[in-house]
């Protein structure tokens, strides 16, 4: 914790706080520290229990993802209220855990929109990879009905799922594009030059074009 405190940079904190993350540690330096520590599950649990955002990010880098029980991951997600901790927990830990599918189903149906967004992130992972057994038509039905008025983080996760369905599953592409065009979610999202817009119709068309050109 003392070493993390020494890495605190007010300028980094100011940038992070604009995105809802209350820490001031450069992520490159955080990763370098994690590389030096290597995998230490007990240390990871102790770091997580401090409640400190930088410590929790470090914990997610040095933990053993498959070692967590289902209920522990569920509790951790509900405690992870900053975006970066939430995203790293889902992507670096839960996706590699044997309880990922069970949690995906439970979280997607959760009334808390932040928890539900984690379920949608896990669903998107399956859409892009192991989609067997997923009801893609049913997913599009839910997105069509609920995405427009969903809270920001849940809306973002549902939009990502919509785009991946359109990109990875040609049979559903026209419907995915149509849903995106009608709902207009993230249509006016500011996009840096050279980056692809998160507006689903543009995103889908651009990624399919790249696949064809590859």
PDB file of C-alpha atoms in Angstrom:
ATOM      1  CA  UNK A   1       0.000   0.000   0.000  1.00  0.00           C
ATOM      2  CA  UNK A   2       2.935   2.327   0.729  1.00  0.00           C
ATOM      3  CA  UNK A   3       4.387   1.597  -2.690  1.00  0.00           C
ATOM      4  CA  UNK A   4       1.048   2.313  -4.344  1.00  0.00           C
ATOM      5  CA  UNK A   5       0.836   5.578  -2.415  1.00  0.00           C
ATOM      6  CA  UNK A   6       4.269   6.548  -3.751  1.00  0.00           C
ATOM      7  CA  UNK A   7       3.006   5.966  -7.320  1.00  0.00           C
ATOM      8  CA  UNK A   8       0.085   8.368  -6.830  1.00  0.00           C
ATOM      9  CA  UNK A   9       0.123  11.179  -9.425  1.00  0.00           C
ATOM     10  CA  UNK A  10      -2.368  14.063  -9.059  1.00  0.00           C
ATOM     11  CA  UNK A  11      -2.493  14.588 -12.840  1.00  0.00           C
ATOM     12  CA  UNK A  12      -3.334  10.921 -13.437  1.00  0.00           C
ATOM     13  CA  UNK A  13      -6.000  11.105 -10.736  1.00  0.00           C
ATOM     14  CA  UNK A  14      -7.578  14.168 -12.338  1.00  0.00           C
ATOM     15  CA  UNK A  15      -7.883  12.345 -15.677  1.00  0.00           C
ATOM     16  CA  UNK A  16      -9.207   9.162 -14.077  1.00  0.00           C
ATOM     17  CA  UNK A  17     -11.779  10.989 -11.964  1.00  0.00           C
ATOM     18  CA  UNK A  18     -13.355  12.380 -15.119  1.00  0.00           C
ATOM     19  CA  UNK A  19     -14.120   8.750 -16.016  1.00  0.00           C
ATOM     20  CA  UNK A  20     -15.362   7.818 -12.542  1.00  0.00           C
ATOM     21  CA  UNK A  21     -12.153   6.129 -11.348  1.00  0.00           C
ATOM     22  CA  UNK A  22     -10.838   7.373  -8.005  1.00  0.00           C
ATOM     23  CA  UNK A  23      -7.128   6.553  -8.242  1.00  0.00           C
ATOM     24  CA  UNK A  24      -4.004   8.293  -9.468  1.00  0.00           C
ATOM     25  CA  UNK A  25      -1.653   5.444 -10.392  1.00  0.00           C
ATOM     26  CA  UNK A  26      -0.359   5.181 -13.942  1.00  0.00           C
ATOM     27  CA  UNK A  27      -1.563   1.810 -15.267  1.00  0.00           C
ATOM     28  CA  UNK A  28       1.781   1.043 -16.898  1.00  0.00           C
ATOM     29  CA  UNK A  29       3.516   1.412 -13.530  1.00  0.00           C
ATOM     30  CA  UNK A  30       0.764  -0.660 -11.902  1.00  0.00           C
ATOM     31  CA  UNK A  31       1.329  -3.465 -14.417  1.00  0.00           C
ATOM     32  CA  UNK A  32       5.088  -3.299 -13.841  1.00  0.00           C
ATOM     33  CA  UNK A  33       4.511  -3.721 -10.100  1.00  0.00           C
ATOM     34  CA  UNK A  34       2.199  -6.683 -10.771  1.00  0.00           C
ATOM     35  CA  UNK A  35       4.808  -8.266 -13.023  1.00  0.00           C
ATOM     36  CA  UNK A  36       7.360  -8.034 -10.221  1.00  0.00           C
ATOM     37  CA  UNK A  37       4.971  -9.502  -7.638  1.00  0.00           C
ATOM     38  CA  UNK A  38       3.777 -12.308  -9.952  1.00  0.00           C
ATOM     39  CA  UNK A  39       0.753 -14.418  -8.978  1.00  0.00           C
ATOM     40  CA  UNK A  40      -0.066 -14.218  -5.263  1.00  0.00           C
ATOM     41  CA  UNK A  41      -3.655 -15.181  -4.452  1.00  0.00           C
ATOM     42  CA  UNK A  42      -3.496 -14.444  -0.714  1.00  0.00           C
ATOM     43  CA  UNK A  43      -1.981 -11.011  -1.337  1.00  0.00           C
ATOM     44  CA  UNK A  44      -4.624 -10.330  -3.989  1.00  0.00           C
ATOM     45  CA  UNK A  45      -7.420 -11.038  -1.511  1.00  0.00           C
ATOM     46  CA  UNK A  46      -5.848  -8.773   1.096  1.00  0.00           C
ATOM     47  CA  UNK A  47      -5.381  -5.979  -1.441  1.00  0.00           C
ATOM     48  CA  UNK A  48      -9.005  -6.304  -2.542  1.00  0.00           C
ATOM     49  CA  UNK A  49     -10.243  -6.121   1.040  1.00  0.00           C
ATOM     50  CA  UNK A  50      -8.611  -2.695   1.527  1.00  0.00           C
ATOM     51  CA  UNK A  51     -11.343  -1.184  -0.660  1.00  0.00           C
ATOM     52  CA  UNK A  52      -8.739   1.058  -2.322  1.00  0.00           C
ATOM     53  CA  UNK A  53      -9.200   1.319  -6.104  1.00  0.00           C
ATOM     54  CA  UNK A  54      -5.504   1.126  -7.040  1.00  0.00           C
ATOM     55  CA  UNK A  55      -5.024  -1.810  -4.652  1.00  0.00           C
ATOM     56  CA  UNK A  56      -8.011  -3.597  -6.164  1.00  0.00           C
ATOM     57  CA  UNK A  57      -6.668  -3.113  -9.684  1.00  0.00           C
ATOM     58  CA  UNK A  58      -3.346  -4.579  -8.549  1.00  0.00           C
ATOM     59  CA  UNK A  59      -5.205  -7.454  -6.889  1.00  0.00           C
ATOM     60  CA  UNK A  60      -6.886  -8.313 -10.180  1.00  0.00           C
ATOM     61  CA  UNK A  61      -3.480  -8.485 -11.877  1.00  0.00           C
ATOM     62  CA  UNK A  62      -1.819 -10.770  -9.317  1.00  0.00           C
ATOM     63  CA  UNK A  63      -4.743 -13.042  -8.394  1.00  0.00           C
ATOM     64  CA  UNK A  64      -5.418 -16.579  -9.600  1.00  0.00           C
ATOM     65  CA  UNK A  65      -8.735 -16.213 -11.538  1.00  0.00           C
ATOM     66  CA  UNK A  66      -9.773 -19.860 -11.263  1.00  0.00           C
ATOM     67  CA  UNK A  67      -9.333 -19.874  -7.481  1.00  0.00           C
ATOM     68  CA  UNK A  68     -12.397 -17.758  -6.694  1.00  0.00           C
ATOM     69  CA  UNK A  69     -15.691 -19.342  -5.663  1.00  0.00           C
ATOM     70  CA  UNK A  70     -18.889 -18.203  -7.361  1.00  0.00           C
ATOM     71  CA  UNK A  71     -20.278 -16.286  -4.367  1.00  0.00           C
ATOM     72  CA  UNK A  72     -16.976 -14.505  -3.814  1.00  0.00           C
ATOM     73  CA  UNK A  73     -16.980 -13.227  -7.405  1.00  0.00           C
ATOM     74  CA  UNK A  74     -20.586 -12.142  -7.082  1.00  0.00           C
ATOM     75  CA  UNK A  75     -19.762 -10.167  -3.942  1.00  0.00           C
ATOM     76  CA  UNK A  76     -16.671  -8.642  -5.552  1.00  0.00           C
ATOM     77  CA  UNK A  77     -18.656  -7.448  -8.557  1.00  0.00           C
ATOM     78  CA  UNK A  78     -21.223  -5.770  -6.329  1.00  0.00           C
ATOM     79  CA  UNK A  79     -18.394  -4.038  -4.442  1.00  0.00           C
ATOM     80  CA  UNK A  80     -16.633  -2.934  -7.654  1.00  0.00           C
ATOM     81  CA  UNK A  81     -18.381   0.352  -8.270  1.00  0.00           C
ATOM     82  CA  UNK A  82     -15.679   2.154 -10.250  1.00  0.00           C
ATOM     83  CA  UNK A  83     -15.657   1.437 -14.003  1.00  0.00           C
ATOM     84  CA  UNK A  84     -12.035   0.278 -14.286  1.00  0.00           C
ATOM     85  CA  UNK A  85     -12.250  -2.164 -11.365  1.00  0.00           C
ATOM     86  CA  UNK A  86     -15.558  -3.479 -12.737  1.00  0.00           C
ATOM     87  CA  UNK A  87     -14.134  -3.959 -16.237  1.00  0.00           C
ATOM     88  CA  UNK A  88     -10.902  -5.619 -15.107  1.00  0.00           C
ATOM     89  CA  UNK A  89     -12.771  -7.936 -12.736  1.00  0.00           C
ATOM     90  CA  UNK A  90     -15.042  -9.136 -15.546  1.00  0.00           C
ATOM     91  CA  UNK A  91     -12.392  -9.347 -18.269  1.00  0.00           C
ATOM     92  CA  UNK A  92      -9.317 -10.513 -16.349  1.00  0.00           C
ATOM     93  CA  UNK A  93     -10.902 -12.733 -13.727  1.00  0.00           C
ATOM     94  CA  UNK A  94     -14.537 -13.765 -14.249  1.00  0.00           C
ATOM     95  CA  UNK A  95     -14.075 -14.712 -17.925  1.00  0.00           C
ATOM     96  CA  UNK A  96     -11.337 -17.169 -16.868  1.00  0.00           C
ATOM     97  CA  UNK A  97     -13.300 -18.637 -13.948  1.00  0.00           C
ATOM     98  CA  UNK A  98     -15.256 -21.916 -14.186  1.00  0.00           C
ATOM     99  CA  UNK A  99     -18.357 -20.158 -12.792  1.00  0.00           C
ATOM    100  CA  UNK A 100     -18.441 -17.590 -15.617  1.00  0.00           C
ATOM    101  CA  UNK A 101     -21.474 -19.034 -17.420  1.00  0.00           C
ATOM    102  CA  UNK A 102     -23.521 -19.393 -14.234  1.00  0.00           C
ATOM    103  CA  UNK A 103     -22.692 -15.813 -13.284  1.00  0.00           C
ATOM    104  CA  UNK A 104     -23.475 -14.580 -16.807  1.00  0.00           C
ATOM    105  CA  UNK A 105     -27.013 -15.882 -16.573  1.00  0.00           C
ATOM    106  CA  UNK A 106     -27.574 -14.586 -13.031  1.00  0.00           C
ATOM    107  CA  UNK A 107     -26.075 -11.151 -13.623  1.00  0.00           C
ATOM    108  CA  UNK A 108     -27.897 -10.497 -16.887  1.00  0.00           C
ATOM    109  CA  UNK A 109     -31.207 -10.847 -15.034  1.00  0.00           C
ATOM    110  CA  UNK A 110     -30.110  -8.735 -12.042  1.00  0.00           C
ATOM    111  CA  UNK A 111     -32.151  -5.594 -11.296  1.00  0.00           C
ATOM    112  CA  UNK A 112     -28.969  -3.589 -10.633  1.00  0.00           C
ATOM    113  CA  UNK A 113     -28.009  -2.158 -14.056  1.00  0.00           C
ATOM    114  CA  UNK A 114     -24.278  -2.157 -13.234  1.00  0.00           C
ATOM    115  CA  UNK A 115     -24.415  -5.845 -12.301  1.00  0.00           C
ATOM    116  CA  UNK A 116     -26.529  -6.542 -15.391  1.00  0.00           C
ATOM    117  CA  UNK A 117     -23.916  -4.823 -17.558  1.00  0.00           C
ATOM    118  CA  UNK A 118     -21.382  -7.446 -16.407  1.00  0.00           C
ATOM    119  CA  UNK A 119     -23.788 -10.169 -17.529  1.00  0.00           C
ATOM    120  CA  UNK A 120     -24.073  -8.533 -20.935  1.00  0.00           C
ATOM    121  CA  UNK A 121     -20.280  -8.247 -21.182  1.00  0.00           C
ATOM    122  CA  UNK A 122     -19.994 -11.997 -20.590  1.00  0.00           C
ATOM    123  CA  UNK A 123     -22.754 -12.586 -23.137  1.00  0.00           C
ATOM    124  CA  UNK A 124     -20.852 -10.526 -25.704  1.00  0.00           C
ATOM    125  CA  UNK A 125     -17.799 -12.708 -25.082  1.00  0.00           C
ATOM    126  CA  UNK A 126     -19.875 -15.781 -25.919  1.00  0.00           C
ATOM    127  CA  UNK A 127     -21.462 -14.119 -28.973  1.00  0.00           C
ATOM    128  CA  UNK A 128     -17.987 -13.498 -30.379  1.00  0.00           C
ATOM    129  CA  UNK A 129     -16.666 -16.944 -29.464  1.00  0.00           C
ATOM    130  CA  UNK A 130     -18.754 -19.866 -28.255  1.00  0.00           C
ATOM    131  CA  UNK A 131     -22.242 -18.821 -29.348  1.00  0.00           C
ATOM    132  CA  UNK A 132     -23.661 -22.362 -29.464  1.00  0.00           C
ATOM    133  CA  UNK A 133     -26.729 -22.509 -27.230  1.00  0.00           C
ATOM    134  CA  UNK A 134     -27.258 -18.744 -27.159  1.00  0.00           C
ATOM    135  CA  UNK A 135     -30.647 -17.472 -28.313  1.00  0.00           C
ATOM    136  CA  UNK A 136     -29.448 -14.676 -30.587  1.00  0.00           C
ATOM    137  CA  UNK A 137     -32.983 -13.815 -31.677  1.00  0.00           C
ATOM    138  CA  UNK A 138     -33.999 -13.523 -28.039  1.00  0.00           C
ATOM    139  CA  UNK A 139     -31.000 -11.300 -27.289  1.00  0.00           C
ATOM    140  CA  UNK A 140     -31.926  -9.000 -30.164  1.00  0.00           C
ATOM    141  CA  UNK A 141     -35.512  -8.880 -28.871  1.00  0.00           C
ATOM    142  CA  UNK A 142     -34.305  -7.722 -25.445  1.00  0.00           C
ATOM    143  CA  UNK A 143     -31.882  -5.200 -26.933  1.00  0.00           C
ATOM    144  CA  UNK A 144     -34.589  -3.811 -29.203  1.00  0.00           C
ATOM    145  CA  UNK A 145     -37.002  -3.418 -26.283  1.00  0.00           C
ATOM    146  CA  UNK A 146     -34.665  -2.200 -23.529  1.00  0.00           C
ATOM    147  CA  UNK A 147     -31.443  -0.637 -24.832  1.00  0.00           C
ATOM    148  CA  UNK A 148     -32.815   2.799 -25.739  1.00  0.00           C
ATOM    149  CA  UNK A 149     -33.779   3.662 -22.144  1.00  0.00           C
ATOM    150  CA  UNK A 150     -31.142   1.621 -20.285  1.00  0.00           C
ATOM    151  CA  UNK A 151     -28.740   3.404 -17.870  1.00  0.00           C
ATOM    152  CA  UNK A 152     -25.415   4.356 -19.445  1.00  0.00           C
ATOM    153  CA  UNK A 153     -23.205   1.394 -18.494  1.00  0.00           C
ATOM    154  CA  UNK A 154     -25.907  -1.161 -19.215  1.00  0.00           C
ATOM    155  CA  UNK A 155     -26.729   0.570 -22.490  1.00  0.00           C
ATOM    156  CA  UNK A 156     -23.058   0.510 -23.507  1.00  0.00           C
ATOM    157  CA  UNK A 157     -22.805  -3.234 -22.752  1.00  0.00           C
ATOM    158  CA  UNK A 158     -26.008  -4.044 -24.656  1.00  0.00           C
ATOM    159  CA  UNK A 159     -24.834  -1.959 -27.603  1.00  0.00           C
ATOM    160  CA  UNK A 160     -21.536  -3.869 -27.676  1.00  0.00           C
ATOM    161  CA  UNK A 161     -23.480  -7.134 -27.742  1.00  0.00           C
ATOM    162  CA  UNK A 162     -25.664  -5.833 -30.588  1.00  0.00           C
ATOM    163  CA  UNK A 163     -22.579  -4.922 -32.605  1.00  0.00           C
ATOM    164  CA  UNK A 164     -20.909  -8.301 -32.036  1.00  0.00           C
ATOM    165  CA  UNK A 165     -24.043 -10.147 -33.121  1.00  0.00           C
ATOM    166  CA  UNK A 166     -24.018  -8.137 -36.335  1.00  0.00           C
ATOM    167  CA  UNK A 167     -20.289  -8.560 -36.889  1.00  0.00           C
ATOM    168  CA  UNK A 168     -19.976 -12.272 -36.103  1.00  0.00           C
ATOM    169  CA  UNK A 169     -23.308 -13.701 -37.276  1.00  0.00           C
ATOM    170  CA  UNK A 170     -24.211 -12.848 -40.863  1.00  0.00           C
ATOM    171  CA  UNK A 171     -27.727 -14.293 -40.585  1.00  0.00           C
ATOM    172  CA  UNK A 172     -28.580 -11.665 -37.950  1.00  0.00           C
ATOM    173  CA  UNK A 173     -26.585  -8.776 -39.437  1.00  0.00           C
ATOM    174  CA  UNK A 174     -29.381  -6.932 -41.226  1.00  0.00           C
ATOM    175  CA  UNK A 175     -31.628  -7.029 -38.155  1.00  0.00           C
ATOM    176  CA  UNK A 176     -28.795  -5.854 -35.887  1.00  0.00           C
ATOM    177  CA  UNK A 177     -28.089  -2.924 -38.205  1.00  0.00           C
ATOM    178  CA  UNK A 178     -31.800  -2.103 -38.414  1.00  0.00           C
ATOM    179  CA  UNK A 179     -32.161  -2.087 -34.611  1.00  0.00           C
ATOM    180  CA  UNK A 180     -29.155   0.196 -34.310  1.00  0.00           C
ATOM    181  CA  UNK A 181     -30.457   2.600 -36.937  1.00  0.00           C
ATOM    182  CA  UNK A 182     -33.903   2.838 -35.349  1.00  0.00           C
ATOM    183  CA  UNK A 183     -32.723   3.232 -31.738  1.00  0.00           C
ATOM    184  CA  UNK A 184     -29.852   5.621 -32.642  1.00  0.00           C
ATOM    185  CA  UNK A 185     -27.988   4.724 -29.424  1.00  0.00           C
ATOM    186  CA  UNK A 186     -24.496   6.349 -29.405  1.00  0.00           C
ATOM    187  CA  UNK A 187     -25.121   7.756 -32.900  1.00  0.00           C
ATOM    188  CA  UNK A 188     -23.572  11.098 -31.928  1.00  0.00           C
ATOM    189  CA  UNK A 189     -20.854   9.700 -29.647  1.00  0.00           C
ATOM    190  CA  UNK A 190     -17.629  11.720 -30.154  1.00  0.00           C
ATOM    191  CA  UNK A 191     -15.075   9.534 -31.931  1.00  0.00           C
ATOM    192  CA  UNK A 192     -11.399  10.378 -32.382  1.00  0.00           C
ATOM    193  CA  UNK A 193      -9.946  10.401 -35.930  1.00  0.00           C
ATOM    194  CA  UNK A 194      -8.951   6.889 -36.981  1.00  0.00           C
ATOM    195  CA  UNK A 195     -11.227   5.234 -34.417  1.00  0.00           C
ATOM    196  CA  UNK A 196     -14.409   3.330 -35.208  1.00  0.00           C
ATOM    197  CA  UNK A 197     -17.678   4.805 -33.950  1.00  0.00           C
ATOM    198  CA  UNK A 198     -19.501   2.794 -31.251  1.00  0.00           C
ATOM    199  CA  UNK A 199     -22.761   3.447 -33.155  1.00  0.00           C
ATOM    200  CA  UNK A 200     -23.683  -0.157 -33.962  1.00  0.00           C
ATOM    201  CA  UNK A 201     -24.522   0.158 -37.705  1.00  0.00           C
ATOM    202  CA  UNK A 202     -21.224   1.960 -38.427  1.00  0.00           C
ATOM    203  CA  UNK A 203     -19.285  -0.409 -36.164  1.00  0.00           C
ATOM    204  CA  UNK A 204     -20.749  -3.529 -37.785  1.00  0.00           C
ATOM    205  CA  UNK A 205     -20.210  -2.378 -41.366  1.00  0.00           C
ATOM    206  CA  UNK A 206     -16.631  -1.265 -40.692  1.00  0.00           C
ATOM    207  CA  UNK A 207     -15.592  -4.479 -38.906  1.00  0.00           C
ATOM    208  CA  UNK A 208     -17.162  -6.695 -41.596  1.00  0.00           C
ATOM    209  CA  UNK A 209     -15.318  -4.676 -44.240  1.00  0.00           C
ATOM    210  CA  UNK A 210     -12.029  -5.254 -42.424  1.00  0.00           C
ATOM    211  CA  UNK A 211     -12.709  -8.976 -42.196  1.00  0.00           C
ATOM    212  CA  UNK A 212     -13.311  -9.135 -45.946  1.00  0.00           C
ATOM    213  CA  UNK A 213     -10.163  -7.119 -46.663  1.00  0.00           C
ATOM    214  CA  UNK A 214      -7.978  -9.236 -44.392  1.00  0.00           C
TER     215      UNK A 214
END
